[in-house]
PDB file of C-alpha atoms in Angstrom:
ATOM      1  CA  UNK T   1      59.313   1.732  42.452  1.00 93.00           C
ATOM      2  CA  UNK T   2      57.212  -1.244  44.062  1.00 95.00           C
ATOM      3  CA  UNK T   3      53.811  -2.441  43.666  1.00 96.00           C
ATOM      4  CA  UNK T   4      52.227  -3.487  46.661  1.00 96.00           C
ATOM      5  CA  UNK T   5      48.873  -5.681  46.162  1.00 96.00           C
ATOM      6  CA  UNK T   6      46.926  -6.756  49.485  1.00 96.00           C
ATOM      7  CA  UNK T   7      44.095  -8.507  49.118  1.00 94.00           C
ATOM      8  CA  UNK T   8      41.184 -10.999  50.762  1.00 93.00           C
ATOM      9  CA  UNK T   9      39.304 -13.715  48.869  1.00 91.00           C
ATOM     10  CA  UNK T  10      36.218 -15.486  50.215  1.00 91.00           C
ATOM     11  CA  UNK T  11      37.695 -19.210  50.224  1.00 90.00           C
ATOM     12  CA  UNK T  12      34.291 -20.724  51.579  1.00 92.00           C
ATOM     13  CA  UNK T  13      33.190 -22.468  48.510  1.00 93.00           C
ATOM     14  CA  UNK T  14      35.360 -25.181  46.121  1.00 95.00           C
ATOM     15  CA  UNK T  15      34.709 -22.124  43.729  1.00 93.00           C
ATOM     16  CA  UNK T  16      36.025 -19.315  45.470  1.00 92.00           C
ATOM     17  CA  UNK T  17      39.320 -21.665  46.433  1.00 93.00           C
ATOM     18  CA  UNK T  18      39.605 -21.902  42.943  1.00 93.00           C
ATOM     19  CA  UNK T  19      39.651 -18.542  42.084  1.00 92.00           C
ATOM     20  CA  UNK T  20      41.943 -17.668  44.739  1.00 92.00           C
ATOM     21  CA  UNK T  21      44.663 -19.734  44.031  1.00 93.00           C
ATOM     22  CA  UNK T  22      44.167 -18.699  39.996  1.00 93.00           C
ATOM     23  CA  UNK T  23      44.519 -14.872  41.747  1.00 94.00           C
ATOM     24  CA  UNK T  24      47.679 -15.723  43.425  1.00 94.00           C
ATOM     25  CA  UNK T  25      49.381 -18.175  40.139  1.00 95.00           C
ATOM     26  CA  UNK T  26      48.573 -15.071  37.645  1.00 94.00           C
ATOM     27  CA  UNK T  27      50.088 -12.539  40.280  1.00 94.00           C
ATOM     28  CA  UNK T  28      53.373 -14.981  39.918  1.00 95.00           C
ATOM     29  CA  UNK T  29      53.369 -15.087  36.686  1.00 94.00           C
ATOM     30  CA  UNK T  30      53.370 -11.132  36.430  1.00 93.00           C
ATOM     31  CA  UNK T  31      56.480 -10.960  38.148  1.00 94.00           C
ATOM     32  CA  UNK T  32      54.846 -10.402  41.739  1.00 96.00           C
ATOM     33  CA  UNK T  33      56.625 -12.030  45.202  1.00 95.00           C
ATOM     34  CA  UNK T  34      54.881 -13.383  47.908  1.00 94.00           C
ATOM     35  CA  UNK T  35      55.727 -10.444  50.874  1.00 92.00           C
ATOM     36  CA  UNK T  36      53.186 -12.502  53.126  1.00 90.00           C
ATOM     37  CA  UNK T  37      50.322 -13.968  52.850  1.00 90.00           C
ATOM     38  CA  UNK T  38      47.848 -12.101  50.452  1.00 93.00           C
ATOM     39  CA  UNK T  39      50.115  -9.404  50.186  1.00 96.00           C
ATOM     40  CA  UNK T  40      52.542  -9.246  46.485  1.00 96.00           C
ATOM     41  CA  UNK T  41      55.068  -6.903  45.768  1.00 96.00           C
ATOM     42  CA  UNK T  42      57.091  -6.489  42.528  1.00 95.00           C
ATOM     43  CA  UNK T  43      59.825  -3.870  41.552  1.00 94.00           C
ATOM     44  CA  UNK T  44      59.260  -1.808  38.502  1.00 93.00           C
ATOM     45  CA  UNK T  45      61.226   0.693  36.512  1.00 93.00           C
ATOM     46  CA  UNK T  46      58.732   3.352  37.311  1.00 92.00           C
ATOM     47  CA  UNK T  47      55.479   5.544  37.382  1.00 94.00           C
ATOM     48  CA  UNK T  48      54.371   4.330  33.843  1.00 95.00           C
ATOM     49  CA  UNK T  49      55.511   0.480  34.401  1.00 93.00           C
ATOM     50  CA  UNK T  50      53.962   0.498  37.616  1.00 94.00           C
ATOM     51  CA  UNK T  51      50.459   1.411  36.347  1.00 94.00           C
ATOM     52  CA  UNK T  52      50.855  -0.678  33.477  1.00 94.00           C
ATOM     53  CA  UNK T  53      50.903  -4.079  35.826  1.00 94.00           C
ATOM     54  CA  UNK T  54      47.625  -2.619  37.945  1.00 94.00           C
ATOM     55  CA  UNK T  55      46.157  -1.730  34.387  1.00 93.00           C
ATOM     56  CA  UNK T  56      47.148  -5.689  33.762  1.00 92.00           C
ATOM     57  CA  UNK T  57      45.821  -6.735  36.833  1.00 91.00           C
ATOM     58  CA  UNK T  58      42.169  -5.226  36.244  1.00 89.00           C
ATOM     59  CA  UNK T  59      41.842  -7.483  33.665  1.00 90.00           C
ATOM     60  CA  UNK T  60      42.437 -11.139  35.886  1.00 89.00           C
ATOM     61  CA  UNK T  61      40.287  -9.351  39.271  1.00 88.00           C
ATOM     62  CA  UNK T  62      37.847 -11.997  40.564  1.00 87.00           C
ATOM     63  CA  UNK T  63      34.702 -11.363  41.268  1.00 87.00           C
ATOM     64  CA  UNK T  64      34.561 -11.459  44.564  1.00 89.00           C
ATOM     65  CA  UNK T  65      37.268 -10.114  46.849  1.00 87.00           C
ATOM     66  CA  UNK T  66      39.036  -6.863  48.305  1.00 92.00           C
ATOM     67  CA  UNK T  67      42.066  -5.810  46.018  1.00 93.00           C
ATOM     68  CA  UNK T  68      43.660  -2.842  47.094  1.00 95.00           C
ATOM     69  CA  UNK T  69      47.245  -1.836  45.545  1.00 95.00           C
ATOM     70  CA  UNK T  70      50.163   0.788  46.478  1.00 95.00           C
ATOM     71  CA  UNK T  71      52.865   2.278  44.323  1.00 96.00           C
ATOM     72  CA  UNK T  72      55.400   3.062  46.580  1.00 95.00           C
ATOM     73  CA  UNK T  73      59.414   4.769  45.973  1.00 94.00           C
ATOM     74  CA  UNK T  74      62.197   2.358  47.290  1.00 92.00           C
ATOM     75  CA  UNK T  75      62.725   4.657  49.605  1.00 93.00           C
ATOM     76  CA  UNK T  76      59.392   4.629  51.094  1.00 92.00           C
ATOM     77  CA  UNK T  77      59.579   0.332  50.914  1.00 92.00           C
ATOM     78  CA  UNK T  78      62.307   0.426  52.646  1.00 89.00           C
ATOM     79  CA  UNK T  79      61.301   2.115  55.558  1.00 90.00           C
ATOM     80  CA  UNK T  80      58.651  -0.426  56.438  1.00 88.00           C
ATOM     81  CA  UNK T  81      59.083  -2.143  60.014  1.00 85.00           C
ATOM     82  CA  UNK T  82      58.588  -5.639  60.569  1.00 80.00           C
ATOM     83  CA  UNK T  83      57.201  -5.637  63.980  1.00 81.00           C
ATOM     84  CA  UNK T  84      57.001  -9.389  65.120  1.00 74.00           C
ATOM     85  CA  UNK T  85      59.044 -12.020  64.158  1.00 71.00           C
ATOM     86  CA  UNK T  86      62.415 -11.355  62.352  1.00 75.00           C
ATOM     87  CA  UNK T  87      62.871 -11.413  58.535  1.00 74.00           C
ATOM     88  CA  UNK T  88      62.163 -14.885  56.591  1.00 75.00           C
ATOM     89  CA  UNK T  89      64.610 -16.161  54.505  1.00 75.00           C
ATOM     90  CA  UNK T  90      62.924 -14.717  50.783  1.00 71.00           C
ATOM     91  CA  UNK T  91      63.051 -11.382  52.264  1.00 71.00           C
ATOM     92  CA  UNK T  92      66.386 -11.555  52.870  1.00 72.00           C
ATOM     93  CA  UNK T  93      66.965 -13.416  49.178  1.00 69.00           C
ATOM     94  CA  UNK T  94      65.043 -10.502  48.012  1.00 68.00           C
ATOM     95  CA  UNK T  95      66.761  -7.115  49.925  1.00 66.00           C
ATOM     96  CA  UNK T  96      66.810  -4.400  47.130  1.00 61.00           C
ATOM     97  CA  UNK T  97      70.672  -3.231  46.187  1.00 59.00           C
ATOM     98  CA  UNK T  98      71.694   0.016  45.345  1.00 55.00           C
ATOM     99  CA  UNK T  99      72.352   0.401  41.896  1.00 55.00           C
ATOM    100  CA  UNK T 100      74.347   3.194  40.781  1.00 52.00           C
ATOM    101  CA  UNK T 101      74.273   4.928  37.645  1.00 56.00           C
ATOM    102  CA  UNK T 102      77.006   6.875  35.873  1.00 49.00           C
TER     103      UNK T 102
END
């Protein structure tokens, strides 16, 4: 499973920069990768992990701001299309395996 997180800050005031960038540095340090700008995604063991990191990340939501989130199969991340461009180089760092269990 994946957690997508998309979201838009007001960055008009020193204040709002600040609380921004203290957004993005506590999505980090939950485990979350930059996909693109304002948009995080981080891999999770399932259902129950999944909506125990958006249960974590109601409790660091700025004020102001648009947060929307996703939990989404591998299956279902892995059909996404990049459209423009080709991929950068974390998304290729960052290409889920298959893991196989026996």
């Amino acid at each position: 499973m994946r957690v997508l997180v998309m979201f838009d800050m007001p960055t008009h005031t020193k204040e709002d920069r600040k609380n921004s960038a203290k957004f993005r540095k506590e999505l980090i340090k939950g485990g979350f990768i930059m996909l693109q700008f304002s948009v995080y995604v981080r891999i999770c063991k399932g259902v129950a992990s999944a909506n125990s990191h958006l249960d974590r990340l109601d409790l660091i939501l700025p004020e102001k701001g648009n947060i929307r989130a996703l939990i989404l199969t591998e299956k279902q991340f892995d059909h996404m299309r990049l459209l423009l461009g080709k991929r950068s180089k974390i998304e290729e760092i960052n290409k889920p395996r298959q893991l196989v269990l026996f």
